[in-house]
Short mmCIF file of C-alpha atoms in Angstrom, two decimals:
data_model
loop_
_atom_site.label_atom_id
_atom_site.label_comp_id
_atom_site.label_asym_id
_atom_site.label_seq_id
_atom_site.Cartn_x
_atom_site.Cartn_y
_atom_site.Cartn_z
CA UNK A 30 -28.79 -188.41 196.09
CA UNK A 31 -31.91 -185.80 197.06
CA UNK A 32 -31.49 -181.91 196.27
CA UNK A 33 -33.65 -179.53 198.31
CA UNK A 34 -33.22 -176.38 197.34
CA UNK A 35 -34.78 -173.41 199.53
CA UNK A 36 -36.65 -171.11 197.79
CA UNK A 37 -39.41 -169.88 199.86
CA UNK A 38 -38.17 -166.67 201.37
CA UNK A 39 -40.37 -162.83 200.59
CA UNK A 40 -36.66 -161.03 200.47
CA UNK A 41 -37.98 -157.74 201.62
CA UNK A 42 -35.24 -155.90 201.73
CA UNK A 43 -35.27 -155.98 197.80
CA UNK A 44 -38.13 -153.98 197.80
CA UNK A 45 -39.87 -155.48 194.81
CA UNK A 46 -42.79 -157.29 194.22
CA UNK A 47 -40.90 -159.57 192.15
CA UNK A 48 -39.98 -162.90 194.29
CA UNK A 49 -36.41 -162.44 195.25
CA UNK A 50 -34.94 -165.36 193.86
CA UNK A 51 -36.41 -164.97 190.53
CA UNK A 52 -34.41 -161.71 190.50
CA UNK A 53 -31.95 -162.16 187.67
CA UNK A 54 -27.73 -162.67 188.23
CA UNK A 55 -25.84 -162.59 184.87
CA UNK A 56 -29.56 -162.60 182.78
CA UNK A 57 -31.23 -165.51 184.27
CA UNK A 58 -33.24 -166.01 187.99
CA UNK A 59 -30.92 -166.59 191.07
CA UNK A 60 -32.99 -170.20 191.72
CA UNK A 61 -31.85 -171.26 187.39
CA UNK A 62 -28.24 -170.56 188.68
CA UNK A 63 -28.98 -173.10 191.85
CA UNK A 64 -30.87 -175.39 189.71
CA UNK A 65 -28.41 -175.47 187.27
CA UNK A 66 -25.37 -175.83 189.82
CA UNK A 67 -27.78 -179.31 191.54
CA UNK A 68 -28.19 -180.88 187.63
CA UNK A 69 -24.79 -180.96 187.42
CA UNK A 70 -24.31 -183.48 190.32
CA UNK A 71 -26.64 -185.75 188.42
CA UNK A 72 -29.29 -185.82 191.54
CA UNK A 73 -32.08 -188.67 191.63
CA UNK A 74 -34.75 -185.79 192.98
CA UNK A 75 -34.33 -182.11 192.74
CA UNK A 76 -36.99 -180.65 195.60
CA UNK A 77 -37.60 -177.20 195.33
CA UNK A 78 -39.68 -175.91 198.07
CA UNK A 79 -41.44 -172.38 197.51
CA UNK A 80 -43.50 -170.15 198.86
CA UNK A 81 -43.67 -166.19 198.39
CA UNK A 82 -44.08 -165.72 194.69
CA UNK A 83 -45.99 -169.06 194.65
CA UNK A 84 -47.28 -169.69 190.98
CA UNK A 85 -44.75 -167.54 189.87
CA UNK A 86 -41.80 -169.07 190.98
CA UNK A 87 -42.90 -172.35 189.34
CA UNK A 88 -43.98 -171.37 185.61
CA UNK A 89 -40.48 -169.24 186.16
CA UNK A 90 -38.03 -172.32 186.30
CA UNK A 91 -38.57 -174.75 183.52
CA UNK A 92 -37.36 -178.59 184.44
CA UNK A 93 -39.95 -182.12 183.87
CA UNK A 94 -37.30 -182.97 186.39
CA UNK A 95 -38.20 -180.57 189.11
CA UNK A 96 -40.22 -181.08 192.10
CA UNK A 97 -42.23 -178.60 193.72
CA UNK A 98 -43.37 -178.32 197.43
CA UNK A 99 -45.14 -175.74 199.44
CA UNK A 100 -44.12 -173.84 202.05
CA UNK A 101 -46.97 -172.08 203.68
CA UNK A 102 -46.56 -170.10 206.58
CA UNK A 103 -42.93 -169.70 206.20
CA UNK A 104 -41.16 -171.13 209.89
CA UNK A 105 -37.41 -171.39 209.03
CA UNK A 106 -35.20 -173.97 207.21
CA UNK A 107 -36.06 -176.89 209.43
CA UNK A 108 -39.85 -176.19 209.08
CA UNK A 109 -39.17 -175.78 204.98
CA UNK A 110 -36.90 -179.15 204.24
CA UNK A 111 -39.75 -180.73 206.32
CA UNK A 112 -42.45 -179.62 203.50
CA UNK A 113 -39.93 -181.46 201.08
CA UNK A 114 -39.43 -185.12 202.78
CA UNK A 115 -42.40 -186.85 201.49
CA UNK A 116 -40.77 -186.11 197.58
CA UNK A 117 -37.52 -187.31 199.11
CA UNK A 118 -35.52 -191.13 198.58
CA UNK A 119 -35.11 -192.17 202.21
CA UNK A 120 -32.46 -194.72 201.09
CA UNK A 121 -29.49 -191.68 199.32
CA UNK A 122 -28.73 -188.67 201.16
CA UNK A 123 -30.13 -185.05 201.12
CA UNK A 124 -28.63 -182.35 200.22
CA UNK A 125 -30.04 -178.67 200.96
CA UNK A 126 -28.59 -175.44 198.61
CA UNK A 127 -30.50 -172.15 198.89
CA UNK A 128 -32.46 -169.79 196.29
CA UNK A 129 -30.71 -167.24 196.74
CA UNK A 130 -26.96 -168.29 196.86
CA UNK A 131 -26.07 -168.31 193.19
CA UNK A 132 -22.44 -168.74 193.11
CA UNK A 133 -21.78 -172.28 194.67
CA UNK A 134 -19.79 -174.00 192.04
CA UNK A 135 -20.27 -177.96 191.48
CA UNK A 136 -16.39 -178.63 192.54
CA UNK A 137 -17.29 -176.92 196.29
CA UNK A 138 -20.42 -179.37 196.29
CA UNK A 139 -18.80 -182.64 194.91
CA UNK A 140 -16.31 -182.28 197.89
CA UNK A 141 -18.91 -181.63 200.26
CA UNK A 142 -20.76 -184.85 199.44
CA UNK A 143 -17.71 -186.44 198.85
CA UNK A 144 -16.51 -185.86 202.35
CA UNK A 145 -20.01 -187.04 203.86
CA UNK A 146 -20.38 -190.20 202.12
CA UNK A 147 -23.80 -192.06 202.73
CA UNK A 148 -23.91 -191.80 206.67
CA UNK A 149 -22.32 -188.46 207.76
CA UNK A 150 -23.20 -184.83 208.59
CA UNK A 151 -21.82 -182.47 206.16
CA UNK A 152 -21.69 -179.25 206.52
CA UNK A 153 -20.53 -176.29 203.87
CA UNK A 154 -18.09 -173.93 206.40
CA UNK A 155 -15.98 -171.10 206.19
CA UNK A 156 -14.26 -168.40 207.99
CA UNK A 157 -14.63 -165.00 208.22
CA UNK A 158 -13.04 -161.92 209.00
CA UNK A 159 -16.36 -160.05 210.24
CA UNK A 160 -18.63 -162.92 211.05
CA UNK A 161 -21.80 -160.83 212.48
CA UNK A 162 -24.87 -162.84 211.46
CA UNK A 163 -23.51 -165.77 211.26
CA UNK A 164 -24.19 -169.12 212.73
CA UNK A 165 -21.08 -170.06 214.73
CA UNK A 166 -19.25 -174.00 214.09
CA UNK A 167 -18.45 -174.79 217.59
CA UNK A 168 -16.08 -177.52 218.23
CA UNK A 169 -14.99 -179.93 220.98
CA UNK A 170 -11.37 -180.96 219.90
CA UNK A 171 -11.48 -180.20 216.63
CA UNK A 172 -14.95 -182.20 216.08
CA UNK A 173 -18.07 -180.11 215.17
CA UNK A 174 -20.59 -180.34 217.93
CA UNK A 175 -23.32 -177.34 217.55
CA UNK A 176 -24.16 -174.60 215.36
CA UNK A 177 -25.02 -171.32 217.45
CA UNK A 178 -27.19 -168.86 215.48
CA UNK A 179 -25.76 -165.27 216.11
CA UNK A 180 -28.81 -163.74 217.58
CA UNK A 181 -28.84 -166.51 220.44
CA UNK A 182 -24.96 -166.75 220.78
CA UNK A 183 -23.38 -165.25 223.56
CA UNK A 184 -20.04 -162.78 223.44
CA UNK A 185 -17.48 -165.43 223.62
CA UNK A 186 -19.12 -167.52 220.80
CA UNK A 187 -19.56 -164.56 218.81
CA UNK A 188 -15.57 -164.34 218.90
CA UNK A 189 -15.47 -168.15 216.80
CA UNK A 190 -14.81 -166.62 213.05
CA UNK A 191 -15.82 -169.74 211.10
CA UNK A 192 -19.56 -170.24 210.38
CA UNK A 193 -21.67 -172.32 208.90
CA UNK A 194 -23.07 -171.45 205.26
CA UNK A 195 -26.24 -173.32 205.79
CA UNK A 196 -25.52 -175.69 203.05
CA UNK A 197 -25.40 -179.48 204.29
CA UNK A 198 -25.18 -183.12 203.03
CA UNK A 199 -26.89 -185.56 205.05
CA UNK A 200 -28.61 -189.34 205.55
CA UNK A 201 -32.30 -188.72 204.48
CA UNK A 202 -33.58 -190.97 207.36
CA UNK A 203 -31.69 -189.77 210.05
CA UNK A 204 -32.25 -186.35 208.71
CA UNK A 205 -36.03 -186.65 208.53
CA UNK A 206 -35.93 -187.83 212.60
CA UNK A 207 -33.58 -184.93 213.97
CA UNK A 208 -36.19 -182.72 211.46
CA UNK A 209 -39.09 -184.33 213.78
CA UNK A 210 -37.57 -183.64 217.05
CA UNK A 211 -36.74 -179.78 216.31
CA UNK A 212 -37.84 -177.38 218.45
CA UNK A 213 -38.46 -173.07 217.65
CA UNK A 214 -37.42 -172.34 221.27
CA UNK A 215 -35.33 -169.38 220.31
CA UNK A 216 -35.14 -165.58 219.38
CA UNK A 217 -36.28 -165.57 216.15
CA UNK A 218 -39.19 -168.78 216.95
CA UNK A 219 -38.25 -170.56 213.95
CA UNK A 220 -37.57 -173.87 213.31
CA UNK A 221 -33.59 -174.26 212.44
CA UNK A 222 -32.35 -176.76 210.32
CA UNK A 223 -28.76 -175.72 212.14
CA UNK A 224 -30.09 -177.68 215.45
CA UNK A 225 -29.94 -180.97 213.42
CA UNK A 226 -25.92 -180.81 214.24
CA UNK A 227 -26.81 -181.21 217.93
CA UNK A 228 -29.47 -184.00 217.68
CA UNK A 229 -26.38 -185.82 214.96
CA UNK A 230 -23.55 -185.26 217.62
CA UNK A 231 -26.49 -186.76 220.10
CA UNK A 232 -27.00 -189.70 217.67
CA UNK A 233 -23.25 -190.40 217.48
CA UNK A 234 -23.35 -189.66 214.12
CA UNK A 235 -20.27 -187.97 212.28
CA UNK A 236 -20.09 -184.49 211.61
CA UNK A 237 -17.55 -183.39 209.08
CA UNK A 238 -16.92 -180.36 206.48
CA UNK A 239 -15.65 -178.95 203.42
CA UNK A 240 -14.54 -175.25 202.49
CA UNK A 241 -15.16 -173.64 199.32
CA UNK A 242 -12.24 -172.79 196.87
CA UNK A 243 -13.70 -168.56 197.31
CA UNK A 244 -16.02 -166.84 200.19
CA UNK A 245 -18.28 -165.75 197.15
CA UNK A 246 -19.79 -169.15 196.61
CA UNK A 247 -21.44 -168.84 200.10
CA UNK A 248 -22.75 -165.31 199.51
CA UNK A 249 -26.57 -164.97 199.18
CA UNK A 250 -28.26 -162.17 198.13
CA UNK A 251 -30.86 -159.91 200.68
CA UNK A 252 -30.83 -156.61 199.07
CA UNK A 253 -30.00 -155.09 195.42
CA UNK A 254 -26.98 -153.92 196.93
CA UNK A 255 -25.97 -157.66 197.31
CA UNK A 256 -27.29 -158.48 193.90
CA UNK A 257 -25.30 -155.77 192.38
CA UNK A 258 -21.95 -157.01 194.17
CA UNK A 259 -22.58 -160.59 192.95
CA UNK A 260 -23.06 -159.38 189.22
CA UNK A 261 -19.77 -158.45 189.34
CA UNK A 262 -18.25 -161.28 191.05
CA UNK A 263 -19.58 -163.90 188.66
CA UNK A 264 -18.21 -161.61 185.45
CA UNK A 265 -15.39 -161.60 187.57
CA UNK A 266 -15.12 -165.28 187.70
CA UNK A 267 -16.20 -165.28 183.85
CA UNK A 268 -13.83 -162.86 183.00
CA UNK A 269 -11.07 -164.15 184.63
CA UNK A 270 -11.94 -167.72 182.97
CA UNK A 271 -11.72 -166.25 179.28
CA UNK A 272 -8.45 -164.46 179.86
CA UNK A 273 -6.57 -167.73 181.48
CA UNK A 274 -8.35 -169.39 177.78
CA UNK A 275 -6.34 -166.47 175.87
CA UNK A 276 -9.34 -163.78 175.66
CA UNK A 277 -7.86 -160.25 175.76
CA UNK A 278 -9.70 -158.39 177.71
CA UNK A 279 -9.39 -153.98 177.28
CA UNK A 280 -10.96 -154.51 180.95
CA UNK A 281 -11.94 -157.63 182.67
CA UNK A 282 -14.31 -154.93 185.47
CA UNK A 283 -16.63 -153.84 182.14
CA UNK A 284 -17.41 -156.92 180.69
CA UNK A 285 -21.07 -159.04 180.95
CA UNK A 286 -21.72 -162.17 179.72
CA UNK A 287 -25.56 -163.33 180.52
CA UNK A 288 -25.71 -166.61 178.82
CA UNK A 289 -22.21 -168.61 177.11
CA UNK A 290 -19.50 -166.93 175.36
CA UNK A 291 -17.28 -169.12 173.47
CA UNK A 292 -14.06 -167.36 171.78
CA UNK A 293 -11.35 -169.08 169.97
CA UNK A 294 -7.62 -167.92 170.03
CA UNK A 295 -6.64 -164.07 169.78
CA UNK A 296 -10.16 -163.04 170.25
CA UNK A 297 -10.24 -159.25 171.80
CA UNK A 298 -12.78 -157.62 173.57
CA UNK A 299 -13.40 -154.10 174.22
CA UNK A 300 -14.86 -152.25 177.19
CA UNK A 301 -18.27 -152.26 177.78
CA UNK A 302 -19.77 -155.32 176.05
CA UNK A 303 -22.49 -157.48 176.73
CA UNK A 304 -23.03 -160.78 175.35
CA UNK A 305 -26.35 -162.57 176.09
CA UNK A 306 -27.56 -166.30 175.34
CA UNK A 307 -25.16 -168.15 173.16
CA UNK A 308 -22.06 -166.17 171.58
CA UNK A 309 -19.89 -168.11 169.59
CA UNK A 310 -16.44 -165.99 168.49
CA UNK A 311 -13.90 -167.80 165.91
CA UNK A 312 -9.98 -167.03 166.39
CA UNK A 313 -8.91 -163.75 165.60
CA UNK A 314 -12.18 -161.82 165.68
CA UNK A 315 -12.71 -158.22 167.71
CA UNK A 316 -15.31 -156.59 169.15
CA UNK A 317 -14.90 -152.81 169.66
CA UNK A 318 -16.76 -151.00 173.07
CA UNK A 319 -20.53 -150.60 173.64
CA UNK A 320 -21.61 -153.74 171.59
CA UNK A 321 -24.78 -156.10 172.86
CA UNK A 322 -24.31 -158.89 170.87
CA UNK A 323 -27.26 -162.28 171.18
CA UNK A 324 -27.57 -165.43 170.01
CA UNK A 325 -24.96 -165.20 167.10
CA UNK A 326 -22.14 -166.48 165.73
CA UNK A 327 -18.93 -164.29 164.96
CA UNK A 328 -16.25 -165.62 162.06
CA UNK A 329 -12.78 -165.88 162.42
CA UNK A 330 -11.38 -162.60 161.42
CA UNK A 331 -14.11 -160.34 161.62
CA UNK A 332 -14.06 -156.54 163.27
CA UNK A 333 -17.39 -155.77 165.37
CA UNK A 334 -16.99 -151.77 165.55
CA UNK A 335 -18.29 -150.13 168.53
CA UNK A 336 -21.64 -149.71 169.27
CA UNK A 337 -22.93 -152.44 167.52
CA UNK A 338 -26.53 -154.25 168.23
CA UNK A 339 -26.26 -158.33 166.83
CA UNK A 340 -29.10 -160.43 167.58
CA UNK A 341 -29.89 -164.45 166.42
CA UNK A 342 -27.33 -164.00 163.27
CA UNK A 343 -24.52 -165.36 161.93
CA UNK A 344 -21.44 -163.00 160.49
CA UNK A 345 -18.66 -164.79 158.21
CA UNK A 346 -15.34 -164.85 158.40
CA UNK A 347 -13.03 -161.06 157.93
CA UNK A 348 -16.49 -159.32 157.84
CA UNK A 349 -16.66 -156.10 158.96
CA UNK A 350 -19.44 -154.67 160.83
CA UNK A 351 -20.30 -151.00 162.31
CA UNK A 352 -20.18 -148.95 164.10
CA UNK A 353 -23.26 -148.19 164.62
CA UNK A 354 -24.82 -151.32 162.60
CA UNK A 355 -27.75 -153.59 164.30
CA UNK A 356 -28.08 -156.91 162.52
CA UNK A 357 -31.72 -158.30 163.63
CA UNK A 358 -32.67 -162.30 163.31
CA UNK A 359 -32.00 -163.98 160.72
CA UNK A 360 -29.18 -162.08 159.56
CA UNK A 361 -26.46 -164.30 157.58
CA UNK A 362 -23.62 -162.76 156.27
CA UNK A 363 -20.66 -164.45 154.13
CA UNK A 364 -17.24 -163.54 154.56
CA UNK A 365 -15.45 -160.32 153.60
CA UNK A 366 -19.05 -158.66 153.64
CA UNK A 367 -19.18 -154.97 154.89
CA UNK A 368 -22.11 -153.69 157.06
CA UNK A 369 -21.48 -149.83 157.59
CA UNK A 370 -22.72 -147.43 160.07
CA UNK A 371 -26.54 -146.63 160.36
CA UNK A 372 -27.31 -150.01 158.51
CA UNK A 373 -30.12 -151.80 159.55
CA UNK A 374 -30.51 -155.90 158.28
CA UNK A 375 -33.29 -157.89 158.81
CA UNK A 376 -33.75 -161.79 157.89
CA UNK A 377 -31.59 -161.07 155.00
CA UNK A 378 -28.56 -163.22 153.47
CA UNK A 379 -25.34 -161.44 152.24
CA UNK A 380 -23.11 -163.41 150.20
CA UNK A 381 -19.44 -162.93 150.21
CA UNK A 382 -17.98 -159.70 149.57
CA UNK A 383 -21.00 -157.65 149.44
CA UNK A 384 -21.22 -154.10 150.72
CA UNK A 385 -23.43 -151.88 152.62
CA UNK A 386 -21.50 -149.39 154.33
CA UNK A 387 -23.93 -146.64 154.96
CA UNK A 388 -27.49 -145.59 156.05
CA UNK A 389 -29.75 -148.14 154.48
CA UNK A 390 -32.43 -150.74 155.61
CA UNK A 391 -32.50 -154.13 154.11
CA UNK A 392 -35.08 -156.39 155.00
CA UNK A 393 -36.32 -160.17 153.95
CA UNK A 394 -33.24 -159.42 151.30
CA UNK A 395 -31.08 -162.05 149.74
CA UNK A 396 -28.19 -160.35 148.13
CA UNK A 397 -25.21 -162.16 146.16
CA UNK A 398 -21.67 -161.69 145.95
CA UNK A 399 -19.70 -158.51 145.36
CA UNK A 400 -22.94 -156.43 145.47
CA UNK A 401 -22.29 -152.73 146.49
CA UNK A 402 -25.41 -151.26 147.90
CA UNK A 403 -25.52 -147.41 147.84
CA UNK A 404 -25.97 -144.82 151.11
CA UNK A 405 -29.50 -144.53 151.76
CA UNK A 406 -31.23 -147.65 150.48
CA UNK A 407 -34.29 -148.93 151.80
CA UNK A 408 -35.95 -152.72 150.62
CA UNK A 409 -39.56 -151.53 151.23
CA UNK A 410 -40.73 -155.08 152.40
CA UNK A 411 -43.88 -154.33 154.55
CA UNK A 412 -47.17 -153.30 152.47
CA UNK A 413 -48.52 -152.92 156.30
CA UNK A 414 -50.25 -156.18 156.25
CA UNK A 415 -47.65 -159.13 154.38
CA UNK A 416 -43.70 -159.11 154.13
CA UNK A 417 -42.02 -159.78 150.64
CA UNK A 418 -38.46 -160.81 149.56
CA UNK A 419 -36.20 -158.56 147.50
CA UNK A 420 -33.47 -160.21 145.79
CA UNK A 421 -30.55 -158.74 144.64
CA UNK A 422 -28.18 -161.34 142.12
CA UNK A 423 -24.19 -161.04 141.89
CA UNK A 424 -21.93 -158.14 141.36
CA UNK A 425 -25.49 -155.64 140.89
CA UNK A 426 -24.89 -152.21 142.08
CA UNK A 427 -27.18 -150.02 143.90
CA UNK A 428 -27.33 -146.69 143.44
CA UNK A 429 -27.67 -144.35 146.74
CA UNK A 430 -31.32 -143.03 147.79
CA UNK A 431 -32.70 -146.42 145.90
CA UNK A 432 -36.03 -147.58 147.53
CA UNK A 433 -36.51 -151.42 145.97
CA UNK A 434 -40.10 -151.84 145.96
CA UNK A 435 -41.01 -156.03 147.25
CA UNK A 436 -41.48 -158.32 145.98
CA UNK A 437 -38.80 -157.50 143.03
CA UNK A 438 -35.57 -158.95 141.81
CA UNK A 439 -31.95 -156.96 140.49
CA UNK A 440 -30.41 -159.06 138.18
CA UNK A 441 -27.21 -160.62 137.99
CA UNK A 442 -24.77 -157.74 136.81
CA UNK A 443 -26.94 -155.12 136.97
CA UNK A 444 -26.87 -151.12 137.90
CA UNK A 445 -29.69 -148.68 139.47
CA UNK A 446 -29.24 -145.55 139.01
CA UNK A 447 -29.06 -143.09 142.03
CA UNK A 448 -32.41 -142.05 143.65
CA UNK A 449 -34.44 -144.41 141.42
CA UNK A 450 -37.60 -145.99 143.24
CA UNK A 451 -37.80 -149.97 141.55
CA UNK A 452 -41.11 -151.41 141.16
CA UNK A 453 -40.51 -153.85 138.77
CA UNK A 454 -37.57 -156.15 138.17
CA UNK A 455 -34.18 -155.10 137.06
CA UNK A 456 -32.69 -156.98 133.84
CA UNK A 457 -28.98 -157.96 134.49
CA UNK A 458 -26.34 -155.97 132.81
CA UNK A 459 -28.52 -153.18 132.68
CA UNK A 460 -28.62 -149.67 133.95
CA UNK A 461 -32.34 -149.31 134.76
CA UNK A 462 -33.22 -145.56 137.00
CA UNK A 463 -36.67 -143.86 137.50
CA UNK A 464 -36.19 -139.86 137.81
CA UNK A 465 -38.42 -136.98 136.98
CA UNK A 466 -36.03 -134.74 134.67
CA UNK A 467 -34.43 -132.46 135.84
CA UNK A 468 -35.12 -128.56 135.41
CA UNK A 469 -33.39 -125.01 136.31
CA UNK A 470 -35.91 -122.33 137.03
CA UNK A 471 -34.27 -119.22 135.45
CA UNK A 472 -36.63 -116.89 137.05
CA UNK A 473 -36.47 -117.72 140.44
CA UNK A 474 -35.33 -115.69 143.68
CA UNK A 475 -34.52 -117.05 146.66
CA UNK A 476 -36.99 -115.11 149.17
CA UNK A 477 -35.27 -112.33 151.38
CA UNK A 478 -36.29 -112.10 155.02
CA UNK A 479 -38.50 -109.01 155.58
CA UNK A 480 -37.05 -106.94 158.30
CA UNK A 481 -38.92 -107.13 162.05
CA UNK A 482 -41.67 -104.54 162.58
CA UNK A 483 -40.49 -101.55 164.74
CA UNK A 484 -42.49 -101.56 167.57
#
């Protein structure tokens, strides 16, 4: 089949220059979430037709599989699937999603397609409570036979609660002649794609429809307002997908996920956490509150303390991290390794059972097994032009306040004394320290604060 997706709309009630379906739900653009939801049907075409935002909207969503047509002036849905039919296969049907309604799930669309079949109307419907704005379904014995926008609906057809979403399935031929004979005689002096469910019933062509599982798949977003209230409906729906998998949750409200989280079994989360691009968690791990964690794998076993920054890095099995830690790319950490508070890693390999629990920087570091690394160290890896590696070989220790001077290498076994500043390498087994020596001035006073002047 065809997928036109509408994408052309200014959205001014966002109040941003940014184009409003490029505005991001769950850390990528509301049209990627629609895009994504179409791929999944396995479409011949995806159409998307833009217009506000031009330029922008296309170097924004990334596809060799994507078509792109114009929309310029903008003159409602019918006059924007028009700008789309010369992309279109005349021989599968069409089916039309919209920019900026994110949540439609591919179950809710499979059943609407399934229900049309190759010659049918479909239509996406539901029914609401408070259905102000709305186009109203009106049927003749039970059969759909017109779609009444609300603004030119009178007060008894303002009292029919279920409405159409504006999402359809239909033959591309027939589709592209009822899109021919539309008219913008109406209040707004647009051309509606709605009025094609007349100019079908005219054509004795079957209308039929399909519900969604949840209203939220048919909400779109107008205002930040809106955006905000479907943030938390698709962590919701996240959420409540990770805890039915055996995630605990401290609270399902104060979690986001803005990419894929993976957990295994007995994984807990805390309050508070975000998790962006692909998080992978292994059985048994935690994550404690206020973490961002990105791009990273977690062991089975290991304790994320609160407030903990992980980006692009992998952490091994029982490791414990924070709080306060943030592991930058390319960290790789073994298992049992401990990465205290105020520690800093960058591009740097821990083997198993290493330590750095407080206050240091380590940076283009490789560091062995069993290593204990001192409060206060610093791998001084930037001469402000190049970056150099500091290695640091099994079961060394590293004396607190150590600055290790790259490129330079502790050997296996070996000890630096507190506060020493290493330029050159280490030997193993060694105890190798750089101090000035320490002296006691016996005639010194401590200075005495003069009194204040009387004025």
């Amino acid at each position: 089949m065809n997928v036109v997706i509408l994408a052309a709309g200014m959205g001014k009630r966002m109040r941003s220059d940014l184009p409003k379906v490029l505005h991001p739900l769950a850390g990528k653009p509301l049209l990627a979430h629609v895009v994504d939801c179409a791929r999944s049907l396995g479409p011949g075409r995806i159409v998307v037709v833009y217009g506000h935002g031009g330029e922008t909207v296309v170097r924004a969503i990334k596809g060799d599989d994507l078509r792109w047509a114009l929309q310029e002036p903008q003159l409602g849905t019918g006059h924007a699937v028009m700008q789309a039919l010369p992309h279109l296969d005349p021989e599968v049907p069409t089916l039309v999603l919209y920019g900026d309604v994110p949540l439609t799930t591919h179950e809710t669309l499979a059943r609407l397609v399934g229900a049309a079949g190759a010659d049918k109307l479909g239509l996406l419907t539901v029914e609401l409570a408070d259905p102000s704005g709305y186009g109203r379904i009106v049927r003749d014995g039970g059969r759909i036979v017109r779609v009444i926008e609300h603004k030119d609906a009178d007060a008894a057809t303002r009292e029919i609660r279920e409405v159409n979403t504006g999402i359809l399935v239909a033959p591309t031929a027939a589709l592209a002649r009822w899109l021919g004979a539309l008219s913008n005689d109406n209040a707004q002096k647009e051309y509606y794609l709605t009025d094609v469910v007349a100019a079908a019933v005219h054509d004795r062509v079957a209308v039929v429809s399909a519900q969604p599982a949840d209203v939220s798949e048919t909400l779109g977003v107008n205002s930040k307002r809106q955006l905000a209230e479907l943030e938390r409906l698709f962590q919701n729906r996240v959420a409540t997908k990770l805890m039915d998998d055996g995630v605990s949750l401290a609270d399902p409200a104060r979690l986001d996920v803005r990419g894929d989280l993976l957990c295994g079994r007995d994984v807990s989360i805390d309050v508070n956490c975000v998790f962006e691009g692909r998080v992978v968690i292994d059985d048994g791990a935690s994550v404690g509150a206020n973490c961002v964690i990105r791009d990273t794998h977690i062991g089975a076993g290991a304790q994320i303390l609160p407030f903990t920054l992980i980006e692009d890095s992998s952490i091994g099995a029982r490791a414990r991290i924070g709080p306060y830690a943030r592991l930058r790319p390319g960290t790789d950490l073994g298992e049992e390794t401990h990465v205290g508070n105020f520690v800093e890693m960058k591009n740097t390999r821990m083997a198993a059972r290493s330590k750095a629990n407080h206050l240091s920087y380590l940076g283009d570091t490789v560091v062995g097994e069993r290593v204990n690394i001192g409060a206060g160290t610093i791998t001084c890896n930037y001469d402000g032009a190049n970056k150099y590696q500091t290695v640091i070989e099994d079961d060394a220790f590293i004396g607190s306040d150590t600055q290790l001077v790259a490129p330079v290498r502790v050997g296996r076994g070996a000890t630096l004394g507190a506060g020493t500043t290493l330029t050159r390498d280490a030997p193993e087994h060694k105890l190798t320290m750089s101090r000035t020596q320490q002296t006691t001035v016996e005639s010194w006073k401590r200075p005495v604060k003069k009194p204040a002047a009387k004025s």
